[in-house]
mmCIF file of C-alpha atoms and ligand atoms in Angstrom:
data_model
loop_
_atom_site.group_PDB
_atom_site.id
_atom_site.type_symbol
_atom_site.label_atom_id
_atom_site.label_comp_id
_atom_site.label_asym_id
_atom_site.label_seq_id
_atom_site.Cartn_x
_atom_site.Cartn_y
_atom_site.Cartn_z
ATOM 1 C CA MET A 1 -10.052 -32.325 33.112
ATOM 2 C CA ALA A 2 -6.406 -33.934 32.617
ATOM 3 C CA SER A 3 -4.666 -31.003 32.975
ATOM 4 C CA ALA A 4 -3.423 -31.598 36.198
ATOM 5 C CA GLU A 5 -1.911 -34.946 35.264
ATOM 6 C CA VAL A 6 -0.278 -33.623 31.829
ATOM 7 C CA ASP A 7 1.733 -31.020 31.435
ATOM 8 C CA VAL A 8 0.671 -29.113 28.642
ATOM 9 C CA GLN A 9 2.480 -25.288 28.003
ATOM 10 C CA LEU A 10 0.981 -24.430 24.915
ATOM 11 C CA VAL A 11 -1.764 -25.872 22.652
ATOM 12 C CA LEU A 12 -2.118 -24.981 19.136
ATOM 13 C CA VAL A 13 -5.609 -25.088 17.201
ATOM 14 C CA THR A 14 -4.767 -24.756 13.485
ATOM 15 C CA GLY A 15 -7.670 -22.574 11.715
ATOM 16 C CA ALA A 16 -9.274 -21.339 14.982
ATOM 17 C CA SER A 17 -11.869 -19.206 12.887
ATOM 18 C CA GLY A 18 -13.337 -22.943 11.321
ATOM 19 C CA TYR A 19 -16.512 -23.995 12.955
ATOM 20 C CA ILE A 20 -14.986 -27.030 14.600
ATOM 21 C CA ALA A 21 -11.747 -25.412 15.951
ATOM 22 C CA SER A 22 -13.762 -22.569 17.546
ATOM 23 C CA HIS A 23 -15.529 -25.153 19.844
ATOM 24 C CA VAL A 24 -12.726 -26.684 20.381
ATOM 25 C CA VAL A 25 -10.537 -23.174 20.951
ATOM 26 C CA GLN A 26 -13.158 -22.212 23.825
ATOM 27 C CA GLN A 27 -13.240 -25.840 25.049
ATOM 28 C CA LEU A 28 -9.331 -25.742 25.914
ATOM 29 C CA LEU A 29 -9.661 -21.976 27.603
ATOM 30 C CA LYS A 30 -12.408 -23.314 29.641
ATOM 31 C CA ASN A 31 -10.538 -26.408 31.190
ATOM 32 C CA GLY A 32 -7.659 -23.619 32.207
ATOM 33 C CA TYR A 33 -5.353 -24.743 28.543
ATOM 34 C CA ARG A 34 -2.782 -21.839 27.216
ATOM 35 C CA VAL A 35 -4.300 -21.165 23.307
ATOM 36 C CA ARG A 36 -2.906 -20.385 20.993
ATOM 37 C CA GLY A 37 -4.936 -20.583 17.119
ATOM 38 C CA THR A 38 -3.753 -19.298 13.574
ATOM 39 C CA VAL A 39 -6.371 -17.980 11.091
ATOM 40 C CA ARG A 40 -5.605 -16.474 7.567
ATOM 41 C CA SER A 41 -4.951 -12.738 8.585
ATOM 42 C CA LYS A 42 -6.090 -11.034 12.321
ATOM 43 C CA LYS A 43 -8.167 -8.140 10.282
ATOM 44 C CA ASN A 44 -10.808 -10.554 8.966
ATOM 45 C CA ALA A 45 -13.188 -9.028 11.917
ATOM 46 C CA THR A 46 -15.849 -11.622 10.351
ATOM 47 C CA LYS A 47 -13.473 -14.532 11.118
ATOM 48 C CA VAL A 48 -11.705 -12.962 14.489
ATOM 49 C CA GLN A 49 -13.832 -10.552 16.640
ATOM 50 C CA HIS A 50 -16.279 -13.951 18.313
ATOM 51 C CA LEU A 51 -13.037 -16.016 18.864
ATOM 52 C CA LEU A 52 -12.105 -12.768 21.755
ATOM 53 C CA ASN A 53 -15.094 -13.166 23.112
ATOM 54 C CA LEU A 54 -15.387 -16.963 23.784
ATOM 55 C CA CYS A 55 -13.997 -17.798 27.412
ATOM 56 C CA PRO A 56 -14.989 -14.617 29.071
ATOM 57 C CA ASP A 57 -13.700 -15.826 32.430
ATOM 58 C CA ALA A 58 -9.999 -17.566 30.928
ATOM 59 C CA GLN A 59 -7.113 -17.468 33.185
ATOM 60 C CA HIS A 60 -5.216 -17.725 30.166
ATOM 61 C CA GLU A 61 -6.005 -15.091 27.639
ATOM 62 C CA LEU A 62 -6.232 -16.271 23.390
ATOM 63 C CA GLU A 63 -3.127 -15.524 21.365
ATOM 64 C CA LEU A 64 -3.654 -15.560 18.168
ATOM 65 C CA VAL A 65 -0.981 -15.668 15.648
ATOM 66 C CA GLU A 66 -1.124 -15.907 10.954
ATOM 67 C CA ALA A 67 -0.572 -18.810 9.519
ATOM 68 C CA ASP A 68 -1.758 -20.128 6.134
ATOM 69 C CA LEU A 69 -1.552 -24.188 5.353
ATOM 70 C CA LEU A 70 0.439 -23.240 1.723
ATOM 71 C CA ASP A 71 2.926 -20.930 3.537
ATOM 72 C CA VAL A 72 5.309 -23.140 5.394
ATOM 73 C CA GLU A 73 7.373 -20.571 6.991
ATOM 74 C CA SER A 74 4.485 -19.682 8.790
ATOM 75 C CA TRP A 75 4.543 -22.464 10.943
ATOM 76 C CA LYS A 76 7.335 -22.434 12.334
ATOM 77 C CA PRO A 77 6.271 -18.628 14.433
ATOM 78 C CA ALA A 78 3.460 -20.446 15.246
ATOM 79 C CA VAL A 79 4.447 -24.083 16.465
ATOM 80 C CA ASP A 80 6.709 -21.839 18.681
ATOM 81 C CA GLY A 81 6.819 -23.251 22.248
ATOM 82 C CA CYS A 82 3.901 -25.430 22.413
ATOM 83 C CA SER A 83 4.092 -29.007 23.858
ATOM 84 C CA HIS A 84 0.486 -29.401 22.088
ATOM 85 C CA VAL A 85 -1.065 -29.143 18.951
ATOM 86 C CA ILE A 86 -4.385 -29.468 17.386
ATOM 87 C CA HIS A 87 -4.687 -29.503 13.711
ATOM 88 C CA VAL A 88 -8.117 -28.978 12.272
ATOM 89 C CA ALA A 89 -7.603 -26.178 9.635
ATOM 90 C CA SER A 90 -8.631 -28.363 6.271
ATOM 91 C CA PRO A 91 -10.674 -27.003 3.512
ATOM 92 C CA PHE A 92 -14.733 -27.720 4.282
ATOM 93 C CA PRO A 93 -16.430 -27.004 0.407
ATOM 94 C CA SER A 94 -19.685 -26.503 0.471
ATOM 95 C CA GLU A 95 -19.541 -27.113 -3.501
ATOM 96 C CA ALA A 96 -17.501 -28.678 -6.376
ATOM 97 C CA PRO A 97 -14.238 -27.045 -6.446
ATOM 98 C CA LYS A 98 -13.345 -26.248 -10.287
ATOM 99 C CA HIS A 99 -9.495 -28.564 -9.506
ATOM 100 C CA GLU A 100 -9.425 -30.669 -7.133
ATOM 101 C CA ASP A 101 -5.807 -28.631 -6.302
ATOM 102 C CA GLU A 102 -7.846 -26.333 -4.545
ATOM 103 C CA ILE A 103 -8.916 -28.663 -1.723
ATOM 104 C CA ILE A 104 -6.266 -31.563 -2.110
ATOM 105 C CA LYS A 105 -3.044 -29.028 -1.683
ATOM 106 C CA PRO A 106 -3.795 -27.254 1.279
ATOM 107 C CA ALA A 107 -5.374 -30.349 2.927
ATOM 108 C CA LEU A 108 -1.897 -32.371 2.453
ATOM 109 C CA GLU A 109 0.679 -30.113 1.736
ATOM 110 C CA GLY A 110 -1.132 -28.213 4.472
ATOM 111 C CA THR A 111 -0.709 -31.052 6.960
ATOM 112 C CA LEU A 112 2.847 -31.878 6.411
ATOM 113 C CA ASN A 113 3.953 -28.354 7.298
ATOM 114 C CA VAL A 114 2.204 -28.440 10.114
ATOM 115 C CA LEU A 115 3.742 -31.841 11.423
ATOM 116 C CA LYS A 116 7.688 -30.553 9.692
ATOM 117 C CA ALA A 117 7.104 -27.421 12.615
ATOM 118 C CA CYS A 118 6.461 -29.493 15.355
ATOM 119 C CA GLN A 119 9.265 -31.894 14.210
ATOM 120 C CA ASN A 120 11.407 -29.116 13.885
ATOM 121 C CA ALA A 121 10.457 -27.142 17.021
ATOM 122 C CA GLY A 122 11.556 -30.518 19.195
ATOM 123 C CA THR A 123 8.800 -29.335 22.452
ATOM 124 C CA VAL A 124 5.973 -31.128 20.405
ATOM 125 C CA LYS A 125 4.346 -33.731 22.603
ATOM 126 C CA ARG A 126 1.214 -34.936 21.024
ATOM 127 C CA VAL A 127 -0.338 -33.590 17.312
ATOM 128 C CA VAL A 128 -4.504 -33.830 17.738
ATOM 129 C CA VAL A 129 -5.302 -34.498 13.801
ATOM 130 C CA THR A 130 -8.962 -33.571 12.049
ATOM 131 C CA SER A 131 -9.696 -35.884 9.778
ATOM 132 C CA SER A 132 -12.798 -37.262 9.001
ATOM 133 C CA ILE A 133 -15.646 -40.392 8.077
ATOM 134 C CA ALA A 134 -14.634 -39.740 5.129
ATOM 135 C CA ALA A 135 -11.406 -41.288 5.270
ATOM 136 C CA VAL A 136 -12.831 -43.821 6.339
ATOM 137 C CA SER A 137 -15.880 -45.444 4.851
ATOM 138 C CA GLY A 138 -14.614 -42.746 1.326
ATOM 139 C CA GLY A 139 -18.035 -40.627 1.973
ATOM 140 C CA PHE A 140 -21.280 -42.323 0.260
ATOM 141 C CA THR A 141 -20.577 -45.856 -0.745
ATOM 142 C CA GLY A 142 -21.237 -48.310 2.831
ATOM 143 C CA GLU A 143 -23.772 -50.397 2.546
ATOM 144 C CA SER A 144 -26.663 -51.262 4.598
ATOM 145 C CA ASN A 145 -24.964 -54.279 6.574
ATOM 146 C CA VAL A 146 -21.493 -53.699 6.376
ATOM 147 C CA VAL A 147 -20.523 -51.430 10.178
ATOM 148 C CA PHE A 148 -17.059 -48.657 8.615
ATOM 149 C CA SER A 149 -14.519 -49.003 12.102
ATOM 150 C CA GLU A 150 -10.809 -46.976 12.138
ATOM 151 C CA LYS A 151 -9.457 -50.466 10.433
ATOM 152 C CA ASP A 152 -10.964 -49.065 7.294
ATOM 153 C CA TRP A 153 -9.845 -47.084 4.538
ATOM 154 C CA PRO A 154 -11.192 -46.005 1.211
ATOM 155 C CA ASN A 155 -9.956 -46.385 -2.028
ATOM 156 C CA VAL A 156 -8.571 -42.415 -3.063
ATOM 157 C CA ASP A 157 -8.565 -44.256 -6.763
ATOM 158 C CA THR A 158 -13.446 -44.279 -6.625
ATOM 159 C CA ILE A 159 -13.716 -41.094 -4.336
ATOM 160 C CA GLY A 160 -14.783 -38.172 -4.306
ATOM 161 C CA THR A 161 -12.151 -34.534 -4.441
ATOM 162 C CA TYR A 162 -12.980 -33.604 -0.779
ATOM 163 C CA GLU A 163 -12.632 -37.579 1.196
ATOM 164 C CA LYS A 164 -9.869 -37.668 -1.613
ATOM 165 C CA SER A 165 -8.304 -34.766 0.337
ATOM 166 C CA LYS A 166 -9.061 -36.420 4.248
ATOM 167 C CA THR A 167 -7.355 -39.836 2.691
ATOM 168 C CA LEU A 168 -4.514 -38.409 1.596
ATOM 169 C CA ALA A 169 -3.937 -35.766 4.694
ATOM 170 C CA GLU A 170 -4.548 -38.280 6.985
ATOM 171 C CA LYS A 171 -2.422 -40.889 5.788
ATOM 172 C CA ALA A 172 0.374 -37.984 5.200
ATOM 173 C CA ALA A 173 0.073 -37.724 8.770
ATOM 174 C CA TRP A 174 0.164 -41.715 9.940
ATOM 175 C CA ASP A 175 3.460 -41.857 7.436
ATOM 176 C CA PHE A 176 5.224 -38.696 8.643
ATOM 177 C CA VAL A 177 5.276 -39.801 12.164
ATOM 178 C CA ASP A 178 6.485 -43.217 11.842
ATOM 179 C CA LYS A 179 8.922 -42.056 9.600
ATOM 180 C CA LEU A 180 10.473 -39.499 13.380
ATOM 181 C CA LYS A 181 13.759 -40.417 14.146
ATOM 182 C CA VAL A 182 13.412 -41.337 17.777
ATOM 183 C CA ILE A 183 14.853 -38.356 19.464
ATOM 184 C CA GLU A 184 12.316 -36.139 17.208
ATOM 185 C CA LYS A 185 8.867 -38.637 17.745
ATOM 186 C CA PHE A 186 5.582 -37.002 19.178
ATOM 187 C CA GLU A 187 2.329 -38.527 19.461
ATOM 188 C CA LEU A 188 -0.404 -38.731 17.234
ATOM 189 C CA ALA A 189 -4.148 -39.186 17.857
ATOM 190 C CA VAL A 190 -6.563 -38.240 14.875
ATOM 191 C CA ILE A 191 -10.138 -38.053 15.354
ATOM 192 C CA ASN A 192 -12.444 -38.875 12.467
ATOM 193 C CA PRO A 193 -15.665 -37.151 12.689
ATOM 194 C CA ALA A 194 -19.269 -37.995 10.998
ATOM 195 C CA PHE A 195 -21.155 -35.286 9.732
ATOM 196 C CA VAL A 196 -20.981 -32.641 12.346
ATOM 197 C CA MET A 197 -23.793 -30.176 13.178
ATOM 198 C CA GLY A 198 -24.615 -28.175 16.272
ATOM 199 C CA PRO A 199 -23.936 -24.003 17.479
ATOM 200 C CA MET A 200 -22.224 -21.744 15.862
ATOM 201 C CA LEU A 201 -20.043 -20.064 17.594
ATOM 202 C CA SER A 202 -18.410 -17.701 14.396
ATOM 203 C CA GLY A 203 -19.797 -15.323 12.473
ATOM 204 C CA SER A 204 -19.314 -16.332 9.024
ATOM 205 C CA ASP A 205 -21.185 -19.502 7.048
ATOM 206 C CA CYS A 206 -19.337 -22.815 7.597
ATOM 207 C CA THR A 207 -20.652 -26.270 5.312
ATOM 208 C CA SER A 208 -22.322 -27.767 7.997
ATOM 209 C CA MET A 209 -24.786 -25.658 7.984
ATOM 210 C CA VAL A 210 -26.274 -25.473 4.681
ATOM 211 C CA VAL A 211 -28.704 -28.435 5.138
ATOM 212 C CA LEU A 212 -30.584 -26.184 7.999
ATOM 213 C CA LYS A 213 -30.488 -23.468 6.546
ATOM 214 C CA LYS A 214 -32.026 -24.484 2.928
ATOM 215 C CA LEU A 215 -34.360 -26.587 5.112
ATOM 216 C CA LEU A 216 -35.442 -23.410 7.871
ATOM 217 C CA GLN A 217 -35.457 -21.398 4.262
ATOM 218 C CA ARG A 218 -37.784 -23.951 1.753
ATOM 219 C CA GLN A 219 -34.675 -23.876 -0.426
ATOM 220 C CA MET A 220 -35.202 -27.241 -1.114
ATOM 221 C CA PRO A 221 -39.046 -27.923 -2.850
ATOM 222 C CA ALA A 222 -38.923 -31.345 -1.699
ATOM 223 C CA LEU A 223 -35.875 -33.549 0.137
ATOM 224 C CA ALA A 224 -34.129 -36.540 -1.253
ATOM 225 C CA LYS A 225 -33.665 -39.902 0.300
ATOM 226 C CA ILE A 226 -30.690 -39.326 2.329
ATOM 227 C CA ASN A 227 -29.007 -40.584 5.226
ATOM 228 C CA PHE A 228 -26.405 -38.755 7.107
ATOM 229 C CA ALA A 229 -24.093 -40.259 9.743
ATOM 230 C CA VAL A 230 -24.484 -36.930 12.517
ATOM 231 C CA VAL A 231 -22.059 -35.692 15.365
ATOM 232 C CA ASP A 232 -22.629 -32.898 17.499
ATOM 233 C CA VAL A 233 -20.142 -30.258 17.431
ATOM 234 C CA ARG A 234 -19.618 -29.750 21.158
ATOM 235 C CA ASP A 235 -18.565 -33.231 21.560
ATOM 236 C CA VAL A 236 -16.605 -33.399 18.253
ATOM 237 C CA ALA A 237 -14.865 -30.691 20.347
ATOM 238 C CA GLU A 238 -14.259 -33.073 23.381
ATOM 239 C CA GLY A 239 -13.276 -35.850 21.910
ATOM 240 C CA HIS A 240 -10.168 -33.038 20.623
ATOM 241 C CA VAL A 241 -9.588 -32.312 23.872
ATOM 242 C CA LYS A 242 -9.335 -35.796 25.513
ATOM 243 C CA ALA A 243 -7.565 -37.369 22.392
ATOM 244 C CA MET A 244 -4.961 -34.544 23.434
ATOM 245 C CA THR A 245 -4.806 -35.774 27.036
ATOM 246 C CA LEU A 246 -5.323 -39.598 27.269
ATOM 247 C CA PRO A 247 -2.582 -41.933 27.094
ATOM 248 C CA GLU A 248 -4.710 -44.243 25.658
ATOM 249 C CA ALA A 249 -5.483 -42.314 21.995
ATOM 250 C CA ALA A 250 -2.462 -42.101 21.289
ATOM 251 C CA GLY A 251 -1.679 -44.033 18.184
ATOM 252 C CA LYS A 252 -5.319 -44.755 17.093
ATOM 253 C CA ARG A 253 -7.952 -42.452 15.051
ATOM 254 C CA HIS A 254 -11.247 -42.461 16.572
ATOM 255 C CA ILE A 255 -14.530 -42.352 14.905
ATOM 256 C CA MET A 256 -17.310 -39.344 15.949
ATOM 257 C CA CYS A 257 -20.465 -40.048 15.485
ATOM 258 C CA ALA A 258 -23.609 -39.692 17.228
ATOM 259 C CA ASP A 259 -26.275 -41.976 15.317
ATOM 260 C CA ASN A 260 -27.758 -41.855 12.344
ATOM 261 C CA ILE A 261 -30.812 -39.711 10.248
ATOM 262 C CA TRP A 262 -32.699 -39.306 7.489
ATOM 263 C CA MET A 263 -33.250 -35.868 5.317
ATOM 264 C CA LYS A 264 -37.825 -36.595 6.424
ATOM 265 C CA GLU A 265 -36.154 -36.202 10.140
ATOM 266 C CA ILE A 266 -34.663 -33.547 10.245
ATOM 267 C CA ALA A 267 -37.388 -32.285 8.359
ATOM 268 C CA ILE A 268 -39.705 -33.463 10.762
ATOM 269 C CA ILE A 269 -37.902 -32.032 13.971
ATOM 270 C CA LEU A 270 -37.829 -28.964 12.344
ATOM 271 C CA GLU A 271 -41.476 -28.842 11.476
ATOM 272 C CA ASP A 272 -42.309 -29.696 15.248
ATOM 273 C CA GLU A 273 -39.996 -27.082 17.132
ATOM 274 C CA PHE A 274 -39.839 -24.164 13.923
ATOM 275 C CA LYS A 275 -43.892 -24.061 12.075
ATOM 276 C CA SER A 276 -45.543 -22.389 15.104
ATOM 277 C CA GLN A 277 -42.481 -19.831 14.126
ATOM 278 C CA GLY A 278 -43.460 -19.214 10.604
ATOM 279 C CA TYR A 279 -41.137 -21.574 9.220
ATOM 280 C CA ASN A 280 -42.253 -24.048 6.699
ATOM 281 C CA VAL A 281 -39.818 -26.850 6.136
ATOM 282 C CA PRO A 282 -40.442 -28.571 3.130
ATOM 283 C CA THR A 283 -41.128 -32.100 4.871
ATOM 284 C CA TRP A 284 -42.398 -34.215 1.052
ATOM 285 C CA VAL A 285 -39.847 -36.965 -0.371
ATOM 286 C CA SER A 286 -38.517 -37.248 -3.978
ATOM 287 C CA PRO A 287 -38.659 -40.001 -5.597
ATOM 288 C CA ASP A 288 -35.048 -41.282 -6.263
ATOM 289 C CA ILE A 289 -36.003 -40.642 -10.183
ATOM 290 C CA GLY A 290 -36.937 -36.202 -9.819
ATOM 291 C CA ILE A 291 -33.275 -36.359 -7.694
ATOM 292 C CA LYS A 292 -31.801 -37.862 -10.325
ATOM 293 C CA PHE A 293 -33.677 -35.849 -13.197
ATOM 294 C CA PHE A 294 -32.537 -32.458 -10.967
ATOM 295 C CA ALA A 295 -29.139 -33.728 -10.893
ATOM 296 C CA LEU A 296 -28.443 -33.877 -14.757
ATOM 297 C CA PHE A 297 -28.824 -29.582 -14.665
ATOM 298 C CA ASP A 298 -27.081 -29.129 -11.411
ATOM 299 C CA LYS A 299 -23.608 -30.563 -10.375
ATOM 300 C CA ASN A 300 -24.437 -30.014 -6.521
ATOM 301 C CA VAL A 301 -27.027 -32.692 -6.418
ATOM 302 C CA ARG A 302 -24.886 -34.586 -8.765
ATOM 303 C CA LEU A 303 -22.789 -35.469 -5.815
ATOM 304 C CA VAL A 304 -25.328 -37.003 -4.257
ATOM 305 C CA VAL A 305 -27.379 -39.160 -6.187
ATOM 306 C CA SER A 306 -24.469 -42.205 -4.958
ATOM 307 C CA ALA A 307 -25.883 -42.273 -1.838
ATOM 308 C CA LEU A 308 -29.554 -42.165 -2.005
ATOM 309 C CA GLY A 309 -31.105 -44.449 0.352
ATOM 310 C CA LYS A 310 -27.966 -45.795 1.119
ATOM 311 C CA VAL A 311 -27.288 -45.778 5.424
ATOM 312 C CA THR A 312 -23.435 -45.686 6.196
ATOM 313 C CA VAL A 313 -22.842 -47.126 10.003
ATOM 314 C CA PHE A 314 -20.118 -46.284 12.132
ATOM 315 C CA ASP A 315 -18.579 -48.261 15.263
ATOM 316 C CA ASN A 316 -18.334 -44.972 17.714
ATOM 317 C CA ALA A 317 -17.187 -47.731 20.830
ATOM 318 C CA ARG A 318 -13.691 -45.807 20.765
ATOM 319 C CA MET A 319 -15.364 -42.324 20.812
ATOM 320 C CA ARG A 320 -17.709 -43.574 24.234
ATOM 321 C CA GLU A 321 -14.890 -45.846 26.052
ATOM 322 C CA VAL A 322 -11.468 -44.631 25.144
ATOM 323 C CA LEU A 323 -12.276 -41.031 24.647
ATOM 324 C CA GLY A 324 -15.484 -41.472 27.335
ATOM 325 C CA VAL A 325 -17.401 -39.119 24.968
ATOM 326 C CA GLN A 326 -21.612 -39.794 25.032
ATOM 327 C CA PRO A 327 -22.891 -38.291 22.433
ATOM 328 C CA ARG A 328 -26.000 -35.698 22.828
ATOM 329 C CA SER A 329 -29.722 -36.797 20.853
ATOM 330 C CA ILE A 330 -29.442 -35.490 16.891
ATOM 331 C CA LYS A 331 -32.836 -33.894 18.309
ATOM 332 C CA GLU A 332 -30.490 -31.315 20.352
ATOM 333 C CA THR A 333 -28.535 -30.887 18.216
ATOM 334 C CA VAL A 334 -30.063 -29.705 15.419
ATOM 335 C CA ILE A 335 -32.681 -27.275 16.868
ATOM 336 C CA ASP A 336 -29.379 -25.760 19.275
ATOM 337 C CA MET A 337 -27.917 -25.544 15.582
ATOM 338 C CA SER A 338 -31.072 -24.245 14.050
ATOM 339 C CA TYR A 339 -31.240 -21.356 16.865
ATOM 340 C CA SER A 340 -27.894 -20.424 16.486
ATOM 341 C CA ILE A 341 -28.282 -20.309 12.254
ATOM 342 C CA ILE A 342 -31.081 -17.835 12.966
ATOM 343 C CA GLU A 343 -29.698 -15.902 16.021
ATOM 344 C CA GLY A 344 -26.818 -15.242 13.763
ATOM 345 C CA GLY A 345 -28.621 -13.730 11.132
ATOM 346 C CA PHE A 346 -28.347 -16.579 8.687
ATOM 347 C CA VAL A 347 -31.861 -17.340 8.267
ATOM 348 C CA PRO A 348 -34.166 -14.001 8.738
ATOM 349 C CA LYS A 349 -36.105 -14.514 11.912
ATOM 350 C CA LYS A 350 -40.051 -14.156 11.057
ATOM 351 C CA SER A 351 -42.369 -12.160 12.520
ATOM 352 C CA LYS A 352 -44.046 -15.402 15.185
ATOM 353 C CA TYR A 353 -40.405 -16.601 16.075
ATOM 354 C CA HIS A 354 -39.786 -16.117 19.183
ATOM 355 C CA GLY A 355 -36.151 -17.953 19.821
ATOM 356 C CA PRO A 356 -34.974 -20.509 21.330
ATOM 357 C CA PRO A 357 -36.699 -21.996 25.489
ATOM 358 C CA LYS A 358 -34.811 -19.463 28.064
ATOM 359 C CA VAL A 359 -32.616 -21.763 30.789
ATOM 360 C CA GLU A 360 -34.366 -21.540 33.940
ATOM 361 C CA VAL A 361 -31.544 -20.635 36.920
ATOM 362 C CA LYS A 362 -32.232 -21.771 39.557
ATOM 363 C CA PRO A 363 -31.520 -19.494 43.091
ATOM 364 C CA THR A 364 -28.230 -21.212 44.839
ATOM 365 C CA GLU A 365 -29.374 -23.028 48.162
ATOM 366 C CA SER A 366 -28.038 -20.842 51.182
HETATM 367 P P1 LIG B 401 -14.853 -24.684 8.298
HETATM 368 O O1 LIG B 401 -16.003 -24.026 9.141
HETATM 369 O O2 LIG B 401 -14.790 -24.047 7.283
HETATM 370 O O3 LIG B 401 -12.942 -24.284 8.656
HETATM 371 C C1 LIG B 401 -12.488 -24.585 7.710
HETATM 372 C C2 LIG B 401 -11.053 -24.452 8.974
HETATM 373 O O4 LIG B 401 -9.426 -24.655 7.756
HETATM 374 C C3 LIG B 401 -11.140 -22.442 8.875
HETATM 375 O O5 LIG B 401 -10.735 -22.174 10.342
HETATM 376 C C4 LIG B 401 -10.791 -21.906 7.318
HETATM 377 O O6 LIG B 401 -9.842 -20.661 8.234
HETATM 378 C C5 LIG B 401 -9.150 -22.598 7.105
HETATM 379 N N1 LIG B 401 -8.423 -22.801 5.891
HETATM 380 C C6 LIG B 401 -8.822 -22.988 4.677
HETATM 381 N N2 LIG B 401 -7.883 -23.211 4.387
HETATM 382 C C7 LIG B 401 -6.760 -23.253 4.539
HETATM 383 C C8 LIG B 401 -5.959 -22.105 4.457
HETATM 384 N N3 LIG B 401 -5.327 -22.065 2.950
HETATM 385 N N4 LIG B 401 -4.499 -22.262 5.442
HETATM 386 C C9 LIG B 401 -5.038 -21.678 6.276
HETATM 387 N N5 LIG B 401 -6.630 -22.046 7.017
HETATM 388 C C10 LIG B 401 -7.051 -22.395 6.153
HETATM 389 O O7 LIG B 401 -15.011 -26.222 8.889
HETATM 390 P P2 LIG B 401 -15.207 -27.127 9.895
HETATM 391 O O8 LIG B 401 -16.321 -27.801 9.542
HETATM 392 O O9 LIG B 401 -14.717 -26.403 10.625
HETATM 393 O O10 LIG B 401 -14.400 -28.528 9.686
HETATM 394 C C11 LIG B 401 -12.907 -27.905 9.801
HETATM 395 C C12 LIG B 401 -11.993 -29.584 9.970
HETATM 396 O O11 LIG B 401 -12.699 -30.810 10.415
HETATM 397 C C13 LIG B 401 -12.332 -29.313 8.581
HETATM 398 O O12 LIG B 401 -10.311 -30.558 8.429
HETATM 399 C C14 LIG B 401 -12.578 -31.007 7.784
HETATM 400 O O13 LIG B 401 -12.999 -32.017 6.854
HETATM 401 C C15 LIG B 401 -12.869 -31.398 9.151
HETATM 402 N N6 LIG B 401 -14.915 -32.831 9.453
HETATM 403 C C16 LIG B 401 -15.734 -31.650 9.365
HETATM 404 C C17 LIG B 401 -17.270 -32.318 9.484
HETATM 405 C C18 LIG B 401 -17.934 -31.318 8.803
HETATM 406 O O14 LIG B 401 -19.338 -31.886 9.159
HETATM 407 N N7 LIG B 401 -17.755 -29.851 9.965
HETATM 408 C C19 LIG B 401 -17.057 -33.563 9.612
HETATM 409 C C20 LIG B 401 -15.634 -34.132 9.192
HETATM 410 C C21 LIG B 401 -14.821 -33.412 9.506
HETATM 411 P P3 LIG B 401 -10.682 -19.296 7.180
HETATM 412 O O15 LIG B 401 -12.127 -19.475 7.895
HETATM 413 O O16 LIG B 401 -9.801 -18.988 6.629
HETATM 414 O O17 LIG B 401 -11.544 -19.795 5.834
#
């Protein structure tokens, strides 16, 4: 990759323990970069242990430092000596928070704390920020005849808390780099992933696995008529690494989305692969009225009501043409993630479970 062309001294990855960031760290190490990752506590083995085994053949050992998004002082030593920063850390909750500040403060103030540390360090050339399609379409507001692109932003007064956190944080990042004095300038590139799925590297759970975990365990009796715009975590990590070095990625947002898929289609992929292995995946789609009834009693079901039957489509041309990422099929993404959920112990192994198909290694010709 581009390490020979671009002078990358040291890359900081914030929130290295997270689902997406772990893949970013792994791909950076595999590509020979020197990487420093931030975690909230180095003593938390569940969050840290997998990071130490990500790339046994890495040219440079991964360095870990502690930093908290809301602790401005923690970012100075974290950024010290870095030429590139990939800012992934931000809350991605699976449930609605009690108060919006729980999400918005770390997303917004955290982004500004990281950027201020980059400004003060004076060594940083480019920052890549992980935003979201939530900062493009505002979540579930798309209509089937609209194709969202990088020029779109939602109205923060009409969107949910998570969507607001990503929108405010990304807008603040663009505003921050715009206002830098010439002498302080560094570049910004933004990645806006769709719903990220694909294998998990970390030992702790993540919001992205919730749908598959529930389906594999039949924790929902019926499916909702919900559509997802999906992208594979390995493709998202590749996009971050490319956005760090490609000249044409600077100053741009990049939507990363493979395709759209209905929950029913996901359930059928799972049934085809896992029914014979003892998993009884629900495939019956409830009429919308049934979901709306459950929403009266369950605030998490309430979150999906506005999305019933809607398809939000995204233009992924920049991902393919600028970042050069050719997305994997969603079938591969769903199956690989499901095996990692089971292998990781998040869903119990059934007696008929045989594990992922063995990859045949062909002997090399002499
Ligand atoms: P994740 O596994 O929950 O990772 C979130 C990371 O942020 C974790 O490392 C977490 O640290 C860290 N973090 C949260 N609050 C923090 C704080 N106050 N101080 C320091 N670190 C903090 O979620 P993910 O799916 O990988 O998401 C990573 C990023 O991608 C987020 O910015 C999210 O908005 C964005 N994104 C995700 C998706 C998706 O579908 N997964 C889609 C689009 C965008 P701990 O491990 O210590 O909690």
